[in-house]
CSV table of C-alpha atoms in Angstrom, one decimal:
chain,number,residue,atom,x,y,z
A,215,MET,CA,19.1,-75.2,-248.0
A,216,ARG,CA,22.5,-75.8,-246.0
A,217,PRO,CA,21.7,-74.5,-242.6
A,218,ARG,CA,18.6,-77.3,-242.8
A,219,VAL,CA,20.9,-80.1,-244.3
A,220,ALA,CA,23.8,-79.3,-241.6
A,221,SER,CA,20.1,-79.5,-238.5
A,222,THR,CA,19.8,-82.7,-240.2
A,223,ALA,CA,23.1,-84.5,-239.5
A,224,LEU,CA,23.2,-82.9,-236.3
A,225,LEU,CA,20.7,-84.7,-235.5
A,226,SER,CA,21.3,-87.5,-236.9
A,227,LEU,CA,24.4,-87.5,-235.2
A,228,CYS,CA,22.6,-87.2,-231.5
A,229,VAL,CA,20.7,-89.7,-232.6
A,230,ALA,CA,23.1,-92.7,-233.7
A,231,SER,CA,25.1,-91.2,-230.6
A,232,PHE,CA,22.2,-91.8,-228.2
A,233,PHE,CA,22.1,-95.2,-229.5
A,234,LEU,CA,25.9,-96.2,-229.0
A,235,VAL,CA,25.8,-94.6,-225.6
A,236,GLU,CA,22.9,-96.2,-224.2
A,237,PRO,CA,23.5,-100.1,-224.1
A,238,VAL,CA,27.0,-98.8,-221.5
A,239,MET,CA,24.8,-96.3,-219.6
A,240,ALA,CA,21.2,-98.8,-219.1
A,241,GLN,CA,23.4,-101.6,-217.8
A,242,PRO,CA,24.8,-100.4,-214.5
A,243,LEU,CA,21.3,-99.0,-213.6
A,244,ARG,CA,19.6,-102.1,-214.1
A,245,ASP,CA,21.8,-103.6,-211.5
A,246,ARG,CA,21.4,-101.0,-209.2
A,247,LEU,CA,18.1,-101.0,-209.0
A,248,GLN,CA,18.4,-104.6,-208.9
A,249,ASN,CA,20.5,-104.4,-205.9
A,250,ARG,CA,17.9,-102.5,-204.1
A,251,VAL,CA,15.1,-105.3,-204.6
A,252,GLN,CA,17.5,-107.6,-203.5
A,253,ASP,CA,18.6,-106.0,-200.5
A,254,GLU,CA,15.0,-104.6,-199.5
A,255,ALA,CA,13.9,-107.8,-200.1
A,256,GLU,CA,16.6,-109.4,-197.7
A,257,ARG,CA,15.6,-106.9,-194.8
A,258,LYS,CA,12.3,-107.7,-194.9
A,259,ALA,CA,13.4,-111.8,-194.4
A,260,ALA,CA,15.3,-111.0,-192.0
A,261,GLU,CA,12.8,-108.7,-190.0
A,262,ALA,CA,10.2,-111.5,-190.1
A,263,ARG,CA,13.0,-113.7,-189.4
A,264,THR,CA,13.5,-111.7,-185.7
A,265,GLN,CA,9.7,-111.4,-185.1
A,266,ILE,CA,9.6,-115.5,-185.4
A,267,GLU,CA,12.3,-115.6,-183.5
A,268,GLN,CA,10.9,-113.1,-180.2
A,269,GLN,CA,7.5,-114.6,-180.9
A,270,LEU,CA,9.6,-117.5,-179.5
A,271,ALA,CA,11.5,-117.1,-177.2
A,272,ALA,CA,8.8,-114.9,-175.5
A,273,ARG,CA,6.5,-118.0,-175.2
A,274,PRO,CA,6.8,-120.3,-171.9
A,275,SER,CA,8.3,-123.5,-172.1
A,276,PRO,CA,6.2,-126.7,-171.1
A,277,ALA,CA,7.3,-126.8,-167.8
A,278,GLU,CA,6.5,-122.7,-167.5
A,279,MET,CA,3.6,-123.4,-168.9
A,280,ALA,CA,2.3,-126.6,-166.3
A,281,GLN,CA,3.8,-124.8,-163.2
A,282,VAL,CA,0.7,-121.7,-164.2
A,283,GLY,CA,-1.9,-124.5,-164.4
A,284,GLN,CA,-0.8,-125.2,-160.9
A,285,VAL,CA,-1.5,-121.8,-159.8
A,286,GLN,CA,-4.1,-121.6,-162.4
A,287,THR,CA,-6.5,-124.6,-160.9
A,288,ALA,CA,-5.0,-123.5,-156.8
A,289,LEU,CA,-6.5,-120.3,-157.6
A,290,ASN,CA,-10.0,-121.6,-158.6
A,291,PHE,CA,-10.1,-124.0,-156.2
A,292,PHE,CA,-9.6,-121.2,-153.6
A,293,THR,CA,-12.7,-119.4,-155.6
A,294,PHE,CA,-10.1,-117.1,-156.5
A,295,ASP,CA,-11.3,-116.5,-160.4
A,296,ALA,CA,-7.8,-117.2,-162.5
A,297,GLY,CA,-10.2,-118.4,-165.9
A,298,SER,CA,-9.3,-121.5,-167.8
A,299,VAL,CA,-6.6,-123.6,-167.0
A,300,ASP,CA,-4.5,-122.8,-170.0
A,301,GLY,CA,-0.6,-122.5,-168.8
A,302,LEU,CA,-0.6,-118.5,-169.5
A,303,MET,CA,-0.3,-116.1,-167.3
A,304,GLY,CA,-2.9,-113.9,-168.5
A,305,GLN,CA,-4.4,-110.5,-167.1
A,306,GLN,CA,-7.0,-112.9,-165.5
A,307,THR,CA,-4.5,-114.4,-163.5
A,308,ARG,CA,-2.9,-112.2,-162.7
A,309,SER,CA,-6.1,-110.6,-160.6
A,310,ALA,CA,-6.5,-113.9,-159.4
A,311,ILE,CA,-3.3,-113.3,-158.2
A,312,GLU,CA,-3.9,-109.9,-156.9
A,313,ASP,CA,-7.0,-111.2,-155.0
A,314,TYR,CA,-5.4,-113.9,-153.3
A,315,GLN,CA,-2.0,-112.1,-151.9
A,316,ALA,CA,-4.6,-108.8,-150.4
A,317,TYR,CA,-7.2,-111.7,-149.2
A,318,LEU,CA,-3.2,-112.9,-146.8
A,319,ASP,CA,-2.2,-109.3,-146.5
A,320,TYR,CA,0.4,-110.0,-148.6
A,321,PRO,CA,1.9,-107.5,-151.1
A,322,VAL,CA,-0.5,-107.3,-153.7
A,323,THR,CA,1.6,-107.0,-157.3
A,324,GLY,CA,0.4,-109.4,-159.9
A,325,GLN,CA,3.2,-111.7,-159.4
A,326,LEU,CA,3.3,-114.6,-157.2
A,327,ALA,CA,6.8,-114.7,-154.4
A,328,GLU,CA,8.4,-118.1,-154.2
A,329,ALA,CA,7.2,-118.3,-150.4
A,330,GLU,CA,3.0,-116.8,-151.7
A,331,ALA,CA,3.8,-120.0,-154.1
A,332,GLN,CA,4.4,-122.5,-152.3
A,333,PHE,CA,2.1,-122.0,-149.7
A,334,LEU,CA,-0.9,-121.4,-152.2
A,335,MET,CA,0.5,-124.7,-153.1
A,336,VAL,CA,0.9,-126.9,-149.9
A,337,SER,CA,-3.1,-125.5,-148.9
A,338,TYR,CA,-4.3,-126.9,-152.3
A,339,GLN,CA,-2.7,-130.0,-152.3
A,340,GLN,CA,-3.6,-130.2,-148.3
A,341,ALA,CA,-7.4,-129.3,-148.8
A,342,GLN,CA,-7.2,-132.1,-151.5
A,343,ALA,CA,-5.7,-134.8,-149.8
A,344,ASN,CA,-8.2,-134.5,-146.9
A,345,SER,CA,-11.2,-133.5,-149.3
A,346,ALA,CA,-13.8,-134.3,-147.0
A,347,GLN,CA,-12.8,-132.6,-144.0
A,348,ALA,CA,-11.9,-129.8,-146.2
A,349,GLN,CA,-15.0,-129.2,-147.4
A,350,GLN,CA,-16.1,-129.4,-144.0
A,351,VAL,CA,-14.7,-126.9,-142.5
A,352,ALA,CA,-15.0,-125.1,-145.7
A,353,ALA,CA,-18.8,-125.2,-145.2
A,354,THR,CA,-18.7,-123.3,-141.5
A,355,HIS,CA,-15.8,-120.6,-142.6
A,356,PRO,CA,-17.5,-117.1,-142.8
A,357,ASP,CA,-15.1,-117.2,-146.1
A,358,GLY,CA,-16.2,-120.7,-147.6
A,359,ILE,CA,-14.0,-122.1,-148.6
A,360,LYS,CA,-11.0,-119.8,-149.0
A,361,GLY,CA,-10.8,-119.5,-145.6
A,362,LEU,CA,-9.4,-122.5,-146.0
A,363,LEU,CA,-6.3,-121.0,-146.5
A,364,VAL,CA,-5.8,-118.7,-143.1
A,365,ILE,CA,-6.7,-122.0,-141.1
A,366,PHE,CA,-3.7,-123.5,-142.9
A,367,ARG,CA,-1.8,-120.0,-142.0
A,368,ASP,CA,-3.1,-119.6,-138.1
A,369,GLY,CA,-2.4,-123.6,-137.9
A,370,ALA,CA,-6.0,-123.0,-136.0
A,371,PRO,CA,-6.1,-126.2,-134.1
A,372,ALA,CA,-9.8,-126.1,-133.5
A,373,GLN,CA,-9.6,-127.5,-137.0
A,374,PRO,CA,-11.1,-131.6,-137.6
A,375,THR,CA,-7.7,-133.7,-137.8
A,376,GLY,CA,-6.0,-133.8,-141.1
A,377,VAL,CA,-7.5,-130.8,-142.3
A,378,ILE,CA,-4.9,-128.5,-141.1
A,379,PRO,CA,-1.0,-129.5,-142.3
A,380,GLY,CA,1.3,-131.4,-140.3
A,381,PHE,CA,4.2,-129.3,-139.9
A,382,LEU,CA,4.9,-130.3,-136.1
A,383,THR,CA,6.3,-133.3,-134.5
A,384,ALA,CA,3.7,-133.4,-131.2
A,385,GLY,CA,6.1,-133.0,-128.6
A,386,ASP,CA,6.4,-132.8,-125.1
A,387,GLN,CA,5.4,-129.0,-125.1
A,388,GLN,CA,4.1,-126.6,-127.3
A,389,ASP,CA,3.9,-123.0,-125.0
A,390,LEU,CA,7.0,-122.0,-125.6
A,391,ALA,CA,5.7,-118.2,-124.9
A,392,ALA,CA,4.1,-119.5,-121.0
A,393,PHE,CA,6.9,-121.6,-120.5
A,394,CYS,CA,9.3,-118.7,-120.4
A,395,ALA,CA,6.7,-116.6,-119.2
A,396,GLU,CA,7.2,-118.4,-115.4
A,397,PRO,CA,10.8,-118.8,-115.1
A,398,ALA,CA,10.2,-121.1,-112.4
A,399,ALA,CA,9.1,-123.0,-114.8
A,400,ALA,CA,11.8,-122.2,-117.0
A,401,ALA,CA,14.5,-123.0,-114.3
A,402,ALA,CA,13.4,-126.5,-113.8
A,403,SER,CA,13.1,-127.3,-117.5
A,404,ALA,CA,11.0,-130.8,-117.4
A,405,ALA,CA,12.7,-132.7,-114.8
A,406,PRO,CA,14.9,-130.8,-112.2
A,407,GLY,CA,17.3,-131.7,-109.7
A,408,THR,CA,20.7,-131.5,-112.0
A,409,SER,CA,22.5,-127.9,-113.0
A,410,ILE,CA,21.9,-128.6,-116.6
A,411,ASP,CA,18.4,-129.2,-116.1
A,412,GLN,CA,18.4,-126.3,-114.0
A,413,THR,CA,20.5,-124.7,-117.4
A,414,LEU,CA,18.9,-124.9,-120.6
A,415,GLY,CA,15.1,-123.7,-119.8
A,416,PRO,CA,15.7,-119.9,-118.7
A,417,LEU,CA,19.2,-120.5,-121.7
A,418,PHE,CA,16.3,-121.2,-124.0
A,419,CYS,CA,14.1,-118.2,-123.2
A,420,SER,CA,17.5,-116.1,-123.1
A,421,ALA,CA,17.9,-117.6,-126.7
A,422,THR,CA,14.1,-116.7,-128.7
A,423,ASP,CA,14.3,-113.1,-126.8
A,424,ALA,CA,17.3,-112.4,-128.2
A,425,ALA,CA,16.3,-113.7,-131.4
A,426,LEU,CA,13.2,-111.6,-131.4
A,427,ALA,CA,15.0,-108.4,-130.1
A,428,HIS,CA,17.4,-109.1,-133.5
A,429,SER,CA,14.4,-109.9,-135.9
A,430,GLU,CA,12.7,-106.8,-134.8
A,431,ALA,CA,16.2,-104.4,-136.0
A,432,LEU,CA,17.2,-106.7,-139.2
A,433,ALA,CA,13.1,-105.7,-140.1
A,434,ALA,CA,13.4,-102.0,-139.5
A,435,ASN,CA,15.9,-101.7,-142.3
A,436,VAL,CA,13.8,-103.9,-144.6
A,437,ALA,CA,12.4,-100.6,-147.3
A,438,GLY,CA,9.1,-100.7,-148.4
A,439,PHE,CA,7.7,-103.1,-146.4
A,440,THR,CA,4.9,-103.1,-143.8
A,441,PRO,CA,6.0,-105.0,-139.9
A,442,ASP,CA,2.5,-107.0,-141.1
A,443,GLU,CA,3.4,-107.6,-144.6
A,444,ILE,CA,6.7,-109.6,-143.2
A,445,GLU,CA,4.9,-111.3,-140.5
A,446,ALA,CA,2.8,-112.0,-143.4
A,447,GLN,CA,5.4,-113.1,-145.6
A,448,CYS,CA,7.0,-114.9,-143.1
A,449,MET,CA,3.5,-117.6,-142.1
A,450,GLY,CA,3.4,-118.2,-145.8
A,451,PHE,CA,7.0,-119.2,-146.1
A,452,ALA,CA,6.6,-121.5,-143.2
A,453,PRO,CA,5.0,-124.5,-145.4
A,454,ALA,CA,8.2,-124.0,-147.7
A,455,LEU,CA,10.0,-125.9,-144.3
A,456,VAL,CA,7.5,-128.6,-143.4
A,457,SER,CA,10.4,-131.3,-144.7
A,458,ILE,CA,12.8,-129.1,-142.7
A,459,VAL,CA,11.2,-129.5,-140.0
A,460,ALA,CA,10.3,-133.0,-140.2
A,461,SER,CA,14.2,-134.4,-140.8
A,462,VAL,CA,15.0,-133.5,-137.3
A,463,SER,CA,13.6,-135.9,-135.3
A,464,GLU,CA,14.5,-138.4,-138.3
A,465,GLY,CA,18.8,-138.0,-137.8
A,466,PRO,CA,21.3,-135.8,-136.7
A,467,ALA,CA,22.2,-132.9,-137.2
A,468,SER,CA,25.2,-133.4,-140.3
A,469,ASP,CA,22.3,-135.0,-141.8
A,470,VAL,CA,19.9,-132.2,-141.5
A,471,ILE,CA,21.9,-129.6,-142.0
A,472,ALA,CA,22.6,-131.3,-146.0
A,473,GLY,CA,19.6,-131.8,-146.3
A,474,ALA,CA,18.7,-128.1,-145.4
A,475,ALA,CA,22.0,-127.2,-148.1
A,476,GLY,CA,20.2,-128.9,-150.6
A,477,PHE,CA,16.9,-126.7,-150.1
A,478,VAL,CA,19.3,-123.3,-150.1
A,479,GLU,CA,20.4,-124.6,-153.5
A,480,ARG,CA,17.1,-125.4,-155.3
A,481,THR,CA,15.7,-122.0,-154.2
A,482,GLY,CA,17.8,-119.8,-156.1
A,483,GLN,CA,18.4,-117.6,-153.9
A,484,ASP,CA,21.3,-115.3,-152.9
A,485,PRO,CA,22.2,-117.0,-149.4
A,486,ILE,CA,23.2,-113.6,-147.9
A,487,ALA,CA,19.6,-112.7,-148.9
A,488,LEU,CA,18.2,-115.6,-148.0
A,489,ALA,CA,20.2,-116.0,-145.3
A,490,GLY,CA,19.0,-112.2,-143.3
A,491,ILE,CA,15.1,-113.9,-144.3
A,492,ALA,CA,15.7,-116.4,-142.6
A,493,LYS,CA,16.8,-114.6,-139.4
A,494,VAL,CA,13.7,-111.9,-140.2
A,495,CYS,CA,11.2,-115.6,-139.7
A,496,LEU,CA,13.2,-116.7,-136.9
A,497,GLY,CA,11.8,-113.9,-135.1
A,498,VAL,CA,8.5,-114.1,-136.2
A,499,GLY,CA,8.1,-117.7,-135.7
A,500,TYR,CA,8.8,-116.9,-131.4
A,501,GLY,CA,6.9,-113.7,-131.9
A,502,ARG,CA,3.9,-115.8,-133.0
A,503,ASP,CA,4.3,-118.9,-131.5
A,504,GLN,CA,4.4,-120.7,-134.6
A,505,LEU,CA,7.5,-122.8,-133.3
A,506,ASP,CA,7.4,-124.9,-137.1
A,507,LEU,CA,8.7,-121.7,-139.1
A,508,ALA,CA,11.4,-121.0,-136.2
A,509,ILE,CA,12.3,-125.3,-136.3
A,510,GLY,CA,13.1,-124.5,-139.6
A,511,SER,CA,14.6,-120.5,-140.0
A,512,ALA,CA,17.0,-122.1,-137.9
A,513,VAL,CA,18.1,-125.2,-139.5
A,514,LEU,CA,18.3,-123.0,-142.8
A,515,LEU,CA,20.8,-120.3,-140.5
A,516,THR,CA,22.6,-124.0,-140.0
A,517,ALA,CA,22.6,-124.6,-143.3
A,518,LEU,CA,24.1,-120.8,-145.2
A,519,ASP,CA,27.8,-121.5,-142.2
A,520,GLU,CA,25.4,-119.5,-139.6
A,521,LEU,CA,26.4,-122.1,-136.8
A,522,THR,CA,25.4,-119.8,-134.4
A,523,TYR,CA,21.8,-120.6,-134.9
A,524,SER,CA,22.1,-124.8,-134.6
A,525,GLU,CA,21.9,-123.7,-130.7
A,526,PHE,CA,18.0,-123.4,-131.4
A,527,THR,CA,17.6,-126.5,-132.7
A,528,GLY,CA,19.2,-127.9,-129.4
A,529,TYR,CA,16.7,-126.8,-127.9
A,530,HIS,CA,13.4,-127.9,-129.3
A,531,LEU,CA,15.3,-131.0,-129.1
A,532,ALA,CA,16.4,-130.5,-125.8
A,533,LEU,CA,13.5,-129.2,-124.8
A,534,GLY,CA,10.8,-130.8,-126.6
A,535,PHE,CA,9.0,-128.0,-127.8
A,536,GLY,CA,8.4,-128.6,-130.9
A,537,VAL,CA,9.3,-131.9,-131.8
A,538,ASP,CA,9.7,-134.6,-129.9
A,539,ARG,CA,12.7,-134.5,-127.0
A,540,ASP,CA,15.5,-136.6,-127.9
A,541,PRO,CA,19.1,-135.4,-125.7
A,542,THR,CA,20.6,-137.6,-128.4
A,543,LEU,CA,19.8,-135.4,-131.3
A,544,ALA,CA,19.8,-132.4,-129.3
A,545,ARG,CA,24.0,-132.8,-128.7
A,546,SER,CA,24.8,-132.9,-132.0
A,547,TRP,CA,22.9,-129.3,-132.8
A,548,PHE,CA,24.9,-128.1,-129.4
A,549,GLU,CA,27.7,-129.6,-129.8
A,550,VAL,CA,27.6,-127.5,-134.1
A,551,ALA,CA,26.7,-124.9,-132.8
A,552,MET,CA,30.3,-125.0,-129.6
A,553,GLN,CA,32.0,-125.0,-133.5
A,554,ASN,CA,31.3,-121.7,-133.8
A,555,ASP,CA,34.6,-120.2,-131.7
A,556,GLY,CA,35.5,-117.4,-134.4
A,557,GLU,CA,35.2,-113.4,-132.5
A,558,PRO,CA,32.2,-112.4,-132.1
A,559,GLN,CA,30.8,-110.1,-135.5
A,560,SER,CA,27.7,-108.9,-133.9
A,561,ASP,CA,25.6,-109.1,-130.3
A,562,PHE,CA,23.6,-111.6,-131.0
A,563,GLU,CA,26.6,-113.6,-131.6
A,564,ALA,CA,28.3,-112.4,-128.7
A,565,GLN,CA,25.3,-113.5,-126.3
A,566,ALA,CA,25.2,-117.1,-128.0
A,567,ALA,CA,29.0,-117.6,-126.9
A,568,ASP,CA,28.4,-116.9,-123.4
A,569,ARG,CA,25.1,-119.4,-123.8
A,570,MET,CA,27.4,-122.5,-124.8
A,571,ALA,CA,29.9,-120.9,-121.8
A,572,ALA,CA,26.9,-121.8,-119.8
A,573,LEU,CA,25.8,-125.1,-121.3
A,574,GLN,CA,29.4,-126.3,-121.0
A,575,ALA,CA,30.1,-125.5,-117.7
A,576,ALA,CA,27.1,-127.1,-116.8
A,577,LEU,CA,27.9,-129.8,-118.5
A,578,ALA,CA,31.8,-129.9,-116.5
A,579,GLN,CA,29.4,-129.9,-113.1
A,580,SER,CA,27.4,-132.3,-114.5
A,581,GLY,CA,30.5,-134.4,-115.5
A,582,ALA,CA,28.4,-135.3,-118.1
A,583,GLU,CA,30.7,-136.5,-121.0
A,584,GLY,CA,28.9,-138.6,-123.6
A,585,ALA,CA,25.7,-138.6,-122.4
A,586,PRO,CA,23.3,-135.8,-121.6
A,587,GLY,CA,21.9,-135.2,-118.3
A,588,ALA,CA,19.1,-136.7,-116.8
A,589,VAL,CA,16.0,-135.0,-119.5
A,590,ALA,CA,17.5,-132.0,-122.0
A,591,MET,CA,21.1,-132.4,-122.9
A,592,PRO,CA,23.7,-134.6,-124.9
A,593,SER,CA,18.4,-122.5,-140.1
A,594,PHE,CA,12.1,-109.7,-148.5
A,595,SER,CA,15.6,-109.2,-148.1
A,596,ALA,CA,17.2,-108.5,-144.4
A,597,SER,CA,20.9,-107.3,-143.9
A,598,GLU,CA,23.0,-106.9,-140.8
């Protein structure tokens, strides 16, 4: 019987030991489990907060939604179906943008470049301001209301007054290409008889030839765009320059340049990239005889401290191409160009320096100090 007693005693001892040890081991285990549950709850709460923050960050601001809504309204007006005007850049809106880009031969990306958006909005505003004439033109155009975009872009003169944007202040002469194609006319300007008058025409034509060649050389180095696409983008940029072109006839060069500098800041573009774009578009303007584009590009370049290009605005004012003839204002632009007395950095700048030297010599021969001669005298990326 003793072994059974020993076994019973041993079992009693083990049971007692268990009850004595359990309270000591159970508390840390419960703490660990509670900590694990708490950590998991905190992790899930953090994930939820992160998701909410990401959703809020991805949500467009009221200003962005208003901007998208304006684009949707304009696209729908020109029959590019953007769907409901909800201010959200959804797939239907992107498809409408692609249709708009394809129609005007822009690169089809589904995302509006700044110039493309500006042209769309200016065109819509012009059509709304002259709704009766716009509807009249649209009724006879084979593409309907969207055909207005082509009319606005190309500036077709045969359309009713008020439908075509008034990018140009009517000058005495408009057909610069024809003017430069006639050597005698270019040499004589509008009122031959003085050396300054006879000098200005050929100088202007020489300057436009140089701008065209420089533009083509720069455009040849632009990657990812065909010449036609570059030209289309420049033509689409012209409406953004409306206010700059209008200001040329309203005050001296310093005031216009200051206004153009503000425009440069508002674009948010890198100045070097914007200068390259303006140089390309300057040549496109002269090549297409779109003087608003040429004048606006020349003014932008001047505001970007490319003072050489102010001579172009001087010629326009002196000879009355694209703006009203104003010899006094012309002188203010030529004076800016003559300030660029540093060493020429390119063949184009060297040619400009030669033209300014010829202009100064003509001034001296005509005896003009404070006043101009009898008629004429007194702004994609591309890199050099």
